[in-house]
Short mmCIF file of the C-alpha atoms (twelve columns), coordinates in Angstrom:
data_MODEL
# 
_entry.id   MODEL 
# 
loop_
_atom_site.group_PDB 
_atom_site.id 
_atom_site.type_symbol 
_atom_site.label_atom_id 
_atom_site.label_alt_id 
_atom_site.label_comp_id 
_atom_site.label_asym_id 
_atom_site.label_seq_id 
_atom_site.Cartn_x 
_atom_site.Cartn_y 
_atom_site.Cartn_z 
_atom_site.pdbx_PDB_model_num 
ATOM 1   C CA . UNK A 1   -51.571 28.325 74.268 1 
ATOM 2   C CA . UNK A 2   -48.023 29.126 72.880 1 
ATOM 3   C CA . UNK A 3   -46.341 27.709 69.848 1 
ATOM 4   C CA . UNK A 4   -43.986 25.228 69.632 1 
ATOM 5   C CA . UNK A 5   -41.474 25.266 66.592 1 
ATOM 6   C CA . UNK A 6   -39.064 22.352 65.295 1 
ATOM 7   C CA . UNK A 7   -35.818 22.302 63.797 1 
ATOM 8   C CA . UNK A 8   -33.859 19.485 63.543 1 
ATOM 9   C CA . UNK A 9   -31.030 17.489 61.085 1 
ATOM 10  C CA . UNK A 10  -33.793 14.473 61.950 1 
ATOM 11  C CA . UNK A 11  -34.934 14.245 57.736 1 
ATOM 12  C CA . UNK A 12  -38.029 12.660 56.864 1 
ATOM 13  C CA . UNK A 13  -36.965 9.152  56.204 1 
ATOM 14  C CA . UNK A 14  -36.888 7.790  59.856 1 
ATOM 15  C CA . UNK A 15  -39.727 7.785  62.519 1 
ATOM 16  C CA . UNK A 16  -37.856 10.505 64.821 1 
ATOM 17  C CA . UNK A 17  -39.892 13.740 64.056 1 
ATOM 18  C CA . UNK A 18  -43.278 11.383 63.450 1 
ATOM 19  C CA . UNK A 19  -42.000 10.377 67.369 1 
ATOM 20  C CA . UNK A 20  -41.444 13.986 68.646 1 
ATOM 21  C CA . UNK A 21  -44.858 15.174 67.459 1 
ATOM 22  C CA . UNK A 22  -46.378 12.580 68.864 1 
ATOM 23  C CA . UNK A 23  -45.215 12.322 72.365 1 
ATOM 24  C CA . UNK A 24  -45.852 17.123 72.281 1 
ATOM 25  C CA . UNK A 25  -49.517 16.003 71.367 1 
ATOM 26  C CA . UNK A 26  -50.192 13.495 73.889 1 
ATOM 27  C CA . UNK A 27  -48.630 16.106 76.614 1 
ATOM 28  C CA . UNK A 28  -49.788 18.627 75.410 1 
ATOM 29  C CA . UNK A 29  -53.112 18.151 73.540 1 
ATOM 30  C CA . UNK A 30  -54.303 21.194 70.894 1 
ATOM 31  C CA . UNK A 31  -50.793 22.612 70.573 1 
ATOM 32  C CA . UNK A 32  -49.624 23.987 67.625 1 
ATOM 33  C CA . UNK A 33  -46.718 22.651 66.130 1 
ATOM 34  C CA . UNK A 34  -44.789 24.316 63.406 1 
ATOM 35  C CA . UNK A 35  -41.563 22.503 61.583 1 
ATOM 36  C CA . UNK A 36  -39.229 24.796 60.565 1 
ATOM 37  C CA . UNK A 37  -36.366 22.774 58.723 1 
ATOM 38  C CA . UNK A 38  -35.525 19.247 59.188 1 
ATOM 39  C CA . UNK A 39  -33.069 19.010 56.306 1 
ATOM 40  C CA . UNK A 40  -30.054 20.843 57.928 1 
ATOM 41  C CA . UNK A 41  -26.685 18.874 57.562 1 
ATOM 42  C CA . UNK A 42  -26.213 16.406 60.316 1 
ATOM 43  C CA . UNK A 43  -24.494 17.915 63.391 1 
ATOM 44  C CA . UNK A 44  -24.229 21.512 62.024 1 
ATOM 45  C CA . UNK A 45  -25.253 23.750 64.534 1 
ATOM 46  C CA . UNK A 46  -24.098 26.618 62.591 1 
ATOM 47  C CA . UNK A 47  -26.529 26.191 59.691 1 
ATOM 48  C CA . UNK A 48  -29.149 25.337 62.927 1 
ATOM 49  C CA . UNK A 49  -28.134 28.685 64.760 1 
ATOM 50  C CA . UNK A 50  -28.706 30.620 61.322 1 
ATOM 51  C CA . UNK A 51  -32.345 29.407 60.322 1 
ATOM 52  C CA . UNK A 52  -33.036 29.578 64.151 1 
ATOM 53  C CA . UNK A 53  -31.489 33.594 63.744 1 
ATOM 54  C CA . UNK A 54  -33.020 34.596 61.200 1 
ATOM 55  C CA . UNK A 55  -36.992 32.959 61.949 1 
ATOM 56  C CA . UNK A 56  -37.847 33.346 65.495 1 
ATOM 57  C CA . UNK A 57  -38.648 37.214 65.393 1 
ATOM 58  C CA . UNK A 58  -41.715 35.989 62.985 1 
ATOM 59  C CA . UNK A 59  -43.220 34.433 65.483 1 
ATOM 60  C CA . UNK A 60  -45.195 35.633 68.452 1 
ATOM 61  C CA . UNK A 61  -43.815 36.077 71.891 1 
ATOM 62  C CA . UNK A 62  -44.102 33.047 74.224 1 
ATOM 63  C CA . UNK A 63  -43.272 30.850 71.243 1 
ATOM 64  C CA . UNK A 64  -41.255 27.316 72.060 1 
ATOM 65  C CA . UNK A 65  -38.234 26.446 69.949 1 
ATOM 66  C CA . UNK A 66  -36.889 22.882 70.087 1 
ATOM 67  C CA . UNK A 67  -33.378 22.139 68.712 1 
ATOM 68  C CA . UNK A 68  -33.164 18.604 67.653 1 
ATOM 69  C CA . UNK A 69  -29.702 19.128 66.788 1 
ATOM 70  C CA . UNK A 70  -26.240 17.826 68.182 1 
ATOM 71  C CA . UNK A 71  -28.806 16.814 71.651 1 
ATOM 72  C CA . UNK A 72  -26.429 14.168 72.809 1 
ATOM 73  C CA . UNK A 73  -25.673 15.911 76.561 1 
ATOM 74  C CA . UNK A 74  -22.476 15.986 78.416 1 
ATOM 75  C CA . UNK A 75  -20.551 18.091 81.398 1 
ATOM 76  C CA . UNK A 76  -19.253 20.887 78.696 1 
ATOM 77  C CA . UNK A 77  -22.973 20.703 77.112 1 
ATOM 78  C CA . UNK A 78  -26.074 20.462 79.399 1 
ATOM 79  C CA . UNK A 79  -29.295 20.302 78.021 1 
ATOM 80  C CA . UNK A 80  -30.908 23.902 79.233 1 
ATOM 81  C CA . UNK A 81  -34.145 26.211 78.685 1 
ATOM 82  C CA . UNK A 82  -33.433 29.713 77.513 1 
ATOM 83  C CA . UNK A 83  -35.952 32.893 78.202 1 
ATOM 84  C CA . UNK A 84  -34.836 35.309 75.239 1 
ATOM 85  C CA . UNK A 85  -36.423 38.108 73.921 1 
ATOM 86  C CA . UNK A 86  -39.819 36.930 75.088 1 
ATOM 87  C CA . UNK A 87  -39.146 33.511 73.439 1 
ATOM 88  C CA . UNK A 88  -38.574 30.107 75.060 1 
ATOM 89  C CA . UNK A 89  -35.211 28.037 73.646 1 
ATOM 90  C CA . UNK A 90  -34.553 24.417 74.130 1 
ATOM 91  C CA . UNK A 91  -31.361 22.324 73.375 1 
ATOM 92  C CA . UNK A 92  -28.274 21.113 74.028 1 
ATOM 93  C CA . UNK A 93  -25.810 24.209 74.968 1 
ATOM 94  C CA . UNK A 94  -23.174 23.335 72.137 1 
ATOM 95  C CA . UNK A 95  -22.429 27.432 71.074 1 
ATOM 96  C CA . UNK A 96  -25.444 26.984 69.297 1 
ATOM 97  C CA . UNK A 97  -27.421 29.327 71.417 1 
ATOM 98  C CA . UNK A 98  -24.389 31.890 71.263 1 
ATOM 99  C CA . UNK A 99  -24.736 31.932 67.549 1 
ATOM 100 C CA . UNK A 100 -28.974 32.834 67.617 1 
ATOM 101 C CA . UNK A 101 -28.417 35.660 69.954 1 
ATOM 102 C CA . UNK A 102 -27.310 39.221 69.921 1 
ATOM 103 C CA . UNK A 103 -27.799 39.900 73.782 1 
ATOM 104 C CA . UNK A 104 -27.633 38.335 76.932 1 
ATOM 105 C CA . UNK A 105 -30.462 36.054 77.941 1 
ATOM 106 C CA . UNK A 106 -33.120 37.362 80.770 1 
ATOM 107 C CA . UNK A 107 -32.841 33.530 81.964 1 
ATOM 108 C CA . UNK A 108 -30.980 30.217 81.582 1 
ATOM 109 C CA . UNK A 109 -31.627 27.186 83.589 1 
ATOM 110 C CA . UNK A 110 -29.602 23.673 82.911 1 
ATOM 111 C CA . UNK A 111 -32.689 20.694 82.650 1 
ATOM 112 C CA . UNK A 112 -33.092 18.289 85.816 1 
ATOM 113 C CA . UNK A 113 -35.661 16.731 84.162 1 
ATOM 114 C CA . UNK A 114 -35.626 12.867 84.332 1 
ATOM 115 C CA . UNK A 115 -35.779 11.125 80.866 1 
ATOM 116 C CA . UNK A 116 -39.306 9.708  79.584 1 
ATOM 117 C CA . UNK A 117 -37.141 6.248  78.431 1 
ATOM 118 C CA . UNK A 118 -34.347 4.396  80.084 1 
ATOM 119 C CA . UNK A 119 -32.428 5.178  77.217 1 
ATOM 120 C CA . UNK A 120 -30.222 8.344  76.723 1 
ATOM 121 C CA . UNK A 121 -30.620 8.759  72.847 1 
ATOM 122 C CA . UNK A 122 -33.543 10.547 71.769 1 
ATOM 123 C CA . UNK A 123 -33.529 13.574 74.779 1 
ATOM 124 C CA . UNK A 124 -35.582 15.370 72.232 1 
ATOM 125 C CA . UNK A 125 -38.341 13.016 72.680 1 
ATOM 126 C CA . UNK A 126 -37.715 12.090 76.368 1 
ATOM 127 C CA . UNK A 127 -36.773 15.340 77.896 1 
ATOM 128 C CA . UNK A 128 -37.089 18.390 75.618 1 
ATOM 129 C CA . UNK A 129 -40.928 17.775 75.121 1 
ATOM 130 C CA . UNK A 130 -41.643 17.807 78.916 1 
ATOM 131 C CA . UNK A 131 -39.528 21.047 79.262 1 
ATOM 132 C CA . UNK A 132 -41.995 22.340 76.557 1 
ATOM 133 C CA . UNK A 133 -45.298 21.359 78.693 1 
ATOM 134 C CA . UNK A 134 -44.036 22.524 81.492 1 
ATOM 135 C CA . UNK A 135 -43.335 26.202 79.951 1 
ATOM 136 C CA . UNK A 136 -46.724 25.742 77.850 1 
ATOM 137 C CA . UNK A 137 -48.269 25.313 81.096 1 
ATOM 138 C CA . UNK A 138 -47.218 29.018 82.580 1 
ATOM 139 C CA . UNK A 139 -44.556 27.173 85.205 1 
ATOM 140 C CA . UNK A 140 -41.680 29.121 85.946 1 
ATOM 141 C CA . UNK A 141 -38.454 27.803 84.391 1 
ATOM 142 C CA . UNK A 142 -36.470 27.474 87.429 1 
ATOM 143 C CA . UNK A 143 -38.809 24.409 88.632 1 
ATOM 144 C CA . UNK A 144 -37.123 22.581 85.504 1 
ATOM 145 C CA . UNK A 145 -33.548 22.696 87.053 1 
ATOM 146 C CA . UNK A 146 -30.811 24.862 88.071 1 
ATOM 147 C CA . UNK A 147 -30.140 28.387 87.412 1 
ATOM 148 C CA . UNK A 148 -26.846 28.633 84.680 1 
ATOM 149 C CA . UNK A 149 -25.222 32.057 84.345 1 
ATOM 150 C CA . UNK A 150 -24.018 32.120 80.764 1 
ATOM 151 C CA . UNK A 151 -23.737 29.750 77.573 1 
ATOM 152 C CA . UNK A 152 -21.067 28.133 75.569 1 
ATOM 153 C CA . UNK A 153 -19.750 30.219 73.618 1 
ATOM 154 C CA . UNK A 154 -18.766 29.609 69.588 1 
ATOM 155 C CA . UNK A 155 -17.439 32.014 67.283 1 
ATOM 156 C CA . UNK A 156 -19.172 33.166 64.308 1 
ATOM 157 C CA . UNK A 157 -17.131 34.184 61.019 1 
ATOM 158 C CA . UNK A 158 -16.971 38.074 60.691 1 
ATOM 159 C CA . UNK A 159 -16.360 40.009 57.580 1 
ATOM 160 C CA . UNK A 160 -12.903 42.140 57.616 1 
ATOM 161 C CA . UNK A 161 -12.576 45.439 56.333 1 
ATOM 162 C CA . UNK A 162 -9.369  46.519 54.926 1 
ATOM 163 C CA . UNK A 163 -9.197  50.051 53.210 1 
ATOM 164 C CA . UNK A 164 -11.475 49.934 51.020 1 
ATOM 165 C CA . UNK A 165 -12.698 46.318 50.920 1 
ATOM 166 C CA . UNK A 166 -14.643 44.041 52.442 1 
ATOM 167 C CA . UNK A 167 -13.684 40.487 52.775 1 
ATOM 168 C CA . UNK A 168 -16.837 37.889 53.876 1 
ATOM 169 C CA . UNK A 169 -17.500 34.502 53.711 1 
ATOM 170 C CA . UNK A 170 -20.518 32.296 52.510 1 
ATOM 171 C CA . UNK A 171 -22.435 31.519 55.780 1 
ATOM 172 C CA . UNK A 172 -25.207 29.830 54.519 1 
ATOM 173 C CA . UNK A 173 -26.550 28.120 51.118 1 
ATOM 174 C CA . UNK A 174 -30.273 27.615 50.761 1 
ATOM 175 C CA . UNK A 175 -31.743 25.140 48.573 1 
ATOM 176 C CA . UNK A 176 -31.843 27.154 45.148 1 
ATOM 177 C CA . UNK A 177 -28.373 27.749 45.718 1 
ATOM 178 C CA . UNK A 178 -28.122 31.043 46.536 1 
ATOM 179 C CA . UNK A 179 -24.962 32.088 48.549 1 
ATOM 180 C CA . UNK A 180 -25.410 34.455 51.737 1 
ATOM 181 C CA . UNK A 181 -22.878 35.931 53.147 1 
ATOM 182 C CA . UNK A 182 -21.507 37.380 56.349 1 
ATOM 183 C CA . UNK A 183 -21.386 41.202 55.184 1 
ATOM 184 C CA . UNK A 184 -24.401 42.936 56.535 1 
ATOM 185 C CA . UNK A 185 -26.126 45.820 54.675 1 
ATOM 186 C CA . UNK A 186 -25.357 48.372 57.226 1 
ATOM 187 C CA . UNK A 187 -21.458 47.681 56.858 1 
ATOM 188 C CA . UNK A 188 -21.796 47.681 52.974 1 
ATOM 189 C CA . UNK A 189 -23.290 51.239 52.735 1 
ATOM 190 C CA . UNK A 190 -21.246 52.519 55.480 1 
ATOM 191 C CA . UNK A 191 -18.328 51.211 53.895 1 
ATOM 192 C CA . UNK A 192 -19.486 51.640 50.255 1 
ATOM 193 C CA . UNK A 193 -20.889 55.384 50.540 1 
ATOM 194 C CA . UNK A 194 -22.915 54.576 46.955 1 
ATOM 195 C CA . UNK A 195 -19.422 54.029 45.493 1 
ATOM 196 C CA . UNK A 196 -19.588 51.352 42.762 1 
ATOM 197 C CA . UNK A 197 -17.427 47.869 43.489 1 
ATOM 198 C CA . UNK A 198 -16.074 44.755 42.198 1 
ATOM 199 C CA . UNK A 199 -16.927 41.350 43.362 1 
ATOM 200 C CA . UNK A 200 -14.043 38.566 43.469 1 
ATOM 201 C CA . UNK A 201 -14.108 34.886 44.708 1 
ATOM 202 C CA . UNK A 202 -12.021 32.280 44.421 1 
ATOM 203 C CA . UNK A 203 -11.063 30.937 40.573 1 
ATOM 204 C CA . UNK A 204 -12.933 33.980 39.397 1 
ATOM 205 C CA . UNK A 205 -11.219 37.669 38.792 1 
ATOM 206 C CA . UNK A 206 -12.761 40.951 40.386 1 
ATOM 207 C CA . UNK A 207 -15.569 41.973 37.885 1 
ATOM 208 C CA . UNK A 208 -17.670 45.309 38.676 1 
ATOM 209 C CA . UNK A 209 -21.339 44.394 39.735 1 
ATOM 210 C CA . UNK A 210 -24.911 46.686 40.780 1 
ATOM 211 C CA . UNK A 211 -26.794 46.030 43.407 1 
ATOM 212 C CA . UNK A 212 -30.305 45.190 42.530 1 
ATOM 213 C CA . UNK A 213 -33.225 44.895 44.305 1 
ATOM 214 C CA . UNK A 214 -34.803 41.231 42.989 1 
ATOM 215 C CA . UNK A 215 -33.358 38.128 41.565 1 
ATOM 216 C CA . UNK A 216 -35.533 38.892 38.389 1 
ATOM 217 C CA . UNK A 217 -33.785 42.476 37.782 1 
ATOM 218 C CA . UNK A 218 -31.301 40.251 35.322 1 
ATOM 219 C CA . UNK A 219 -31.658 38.027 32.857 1 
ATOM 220 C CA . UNK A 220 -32.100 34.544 33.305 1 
ATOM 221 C CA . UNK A 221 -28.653 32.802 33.937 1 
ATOM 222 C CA . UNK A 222 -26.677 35.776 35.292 1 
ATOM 223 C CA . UNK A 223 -25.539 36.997 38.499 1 
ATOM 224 C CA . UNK A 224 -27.553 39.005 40.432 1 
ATOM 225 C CA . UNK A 225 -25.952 41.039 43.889 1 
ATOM 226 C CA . UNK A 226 -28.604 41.647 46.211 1 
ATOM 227 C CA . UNK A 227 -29.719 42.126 50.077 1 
ATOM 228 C CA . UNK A 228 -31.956 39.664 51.344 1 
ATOM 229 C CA . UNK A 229 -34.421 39.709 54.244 1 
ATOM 230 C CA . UNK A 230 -31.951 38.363 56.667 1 
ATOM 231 C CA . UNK A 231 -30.172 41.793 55.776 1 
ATOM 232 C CA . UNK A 232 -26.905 39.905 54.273 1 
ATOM 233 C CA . UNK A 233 -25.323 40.132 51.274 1 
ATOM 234 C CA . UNK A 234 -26.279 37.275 48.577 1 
ATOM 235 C CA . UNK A 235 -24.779 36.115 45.779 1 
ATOM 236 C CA . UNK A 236 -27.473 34.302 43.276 1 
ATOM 237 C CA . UNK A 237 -28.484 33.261 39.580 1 
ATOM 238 C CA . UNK A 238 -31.182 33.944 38.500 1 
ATOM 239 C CA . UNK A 239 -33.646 30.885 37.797 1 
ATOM 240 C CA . UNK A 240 -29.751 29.194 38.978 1 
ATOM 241 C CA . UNK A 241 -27.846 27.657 41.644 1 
ATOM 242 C CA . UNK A 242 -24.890 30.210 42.319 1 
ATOM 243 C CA . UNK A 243 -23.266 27.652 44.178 1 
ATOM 244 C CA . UNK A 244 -22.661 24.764 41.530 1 
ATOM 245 C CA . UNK A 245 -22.376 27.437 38.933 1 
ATOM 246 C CA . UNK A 246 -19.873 29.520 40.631 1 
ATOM 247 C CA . UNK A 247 -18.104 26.531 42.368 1 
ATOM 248 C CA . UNK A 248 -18.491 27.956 46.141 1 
ATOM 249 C CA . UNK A 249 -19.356 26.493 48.862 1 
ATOM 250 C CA . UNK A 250 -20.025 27.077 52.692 1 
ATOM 251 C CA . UNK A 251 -17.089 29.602 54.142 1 
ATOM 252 C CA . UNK A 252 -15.761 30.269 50.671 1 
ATOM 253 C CA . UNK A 253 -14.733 33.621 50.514 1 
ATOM 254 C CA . UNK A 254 -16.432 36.657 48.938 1 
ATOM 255 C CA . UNK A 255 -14.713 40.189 48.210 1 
ATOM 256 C CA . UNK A 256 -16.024 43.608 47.669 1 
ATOM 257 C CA . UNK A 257 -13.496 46.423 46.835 1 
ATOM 258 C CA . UNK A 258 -15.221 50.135 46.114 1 
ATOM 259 C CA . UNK A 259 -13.963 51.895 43.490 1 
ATOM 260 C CA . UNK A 260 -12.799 55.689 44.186 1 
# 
């Protein structure tokens, strides 16, 4: 039986994820349900499509991710299934998917699934769930709807080189603060060569910086430059919240200039 992952902007203060898990065990009975985040800014699909990025791969293949964010369907955004990299994706196509993906997906059908309520509000409940037992079930997606030949697309920030610099932006902030950026490791040592550099943002002047390895390779309080597992760039404190401390925030700009 496959897995079926949540993430959502639902919180934990109203009944709406109690109400999802409920209605996946009583369809599908024994499942294993795993929440990923349900803390992500209302309506952001871009901090959704990152978590969503940068988790899936951890799980097995045949594993069942439910988006519980921005659900609300309409013509531009259909609620659709998504066959991926030997994963299962279900949500509302908002660019969201475009942002989780590096390929093309092997399949995409738009839902035709009637709603478990007469009301329209809660589709993760009253739709997404019975796409889920369906696919948990070994059905073939096409039974769920219609075939759809591509997604919505959104545009993701990308990092610009010029000469010898690299200008990113802050893509994501996680809970202790720590700033992650849009400049992947590959472009920094192509780029860099094992030069030195200098890190600027805004209020604060370009200041030459190492990379290190672990947040705990500097004292306590300073700024640490590392690569994380998601292969990006981050900008942290060390036992602090780079973001309050440095006064950044999401899409805030980061620079790295090598030195000759």
């Amino acid at each position: 039986m496959p897995i079926i992952t949540l993430t959502s902007d639902w919180g934990y203060r109203d009944p709406y994820l109690g109400a999802v898990k409920g209605t996946i065990l009583r369809q599908i009975p024994g499942i294993v349900i795993v929440d990923i985040s349900h803390d992500i800014p209302k309506y952001n699909i871009r901090q959704a499509a990152f978590i969503i990025r940068n988790f899936y791969k951890d799980f097995p293949e045949g594993t069942i991710h439910l988006i519980g964010v921005l659900t609300e369907e309409s013509e531009d955004h259909p609620h659709v299934v998504i066959r991926y990299n030997g994963h299962y994706f279900i949500g509302a196509d908002t660019g969201v998917f475009s942002m989780i993906f590096d390929g093309e997906p092997q399949e995409i059908v738009m839902l035709d699934v009637y709603l478990d309520s007469n009301y329209q509000t809660f589709s993760s409940r009253d739709r997404f769930v019975k796409a889920a037992a369906h696919i948990a079930s070994g059905k073939p997606l096409v039974e769920l709807g219609f075939p759809r030949t591509g997604l919505t697309q959104r545009m993701l920030l990308q990092p610009v080189v010029i000469g010898n610099s690299i200008r990113g932006n802050v893509i994501y902030i996680d809970s202790y603060g720590n700033l992650i950026c849009n400049i992947s490791e590959a472009l920094f040592r192509e780029l860099g060569a094992k030069r030195k550099f200098t890190l600027s943002f805004r209020g604060h002047k370009a200041e030459p910086y190492k990379e290190y390895r672990a947040y705990g390779d500097v004292p306590e309080g300073e700024i640490v430059v590392l690569f994380g597992t998601h292969g990006l760039l981050e900008v942290a404190i060390n036992r602090g919240k780079a973001n309050n401390m440095l006064g950044l925030e999401m899409d805030s700009t980061i620079v790295i200039n090598f030195l000759d």
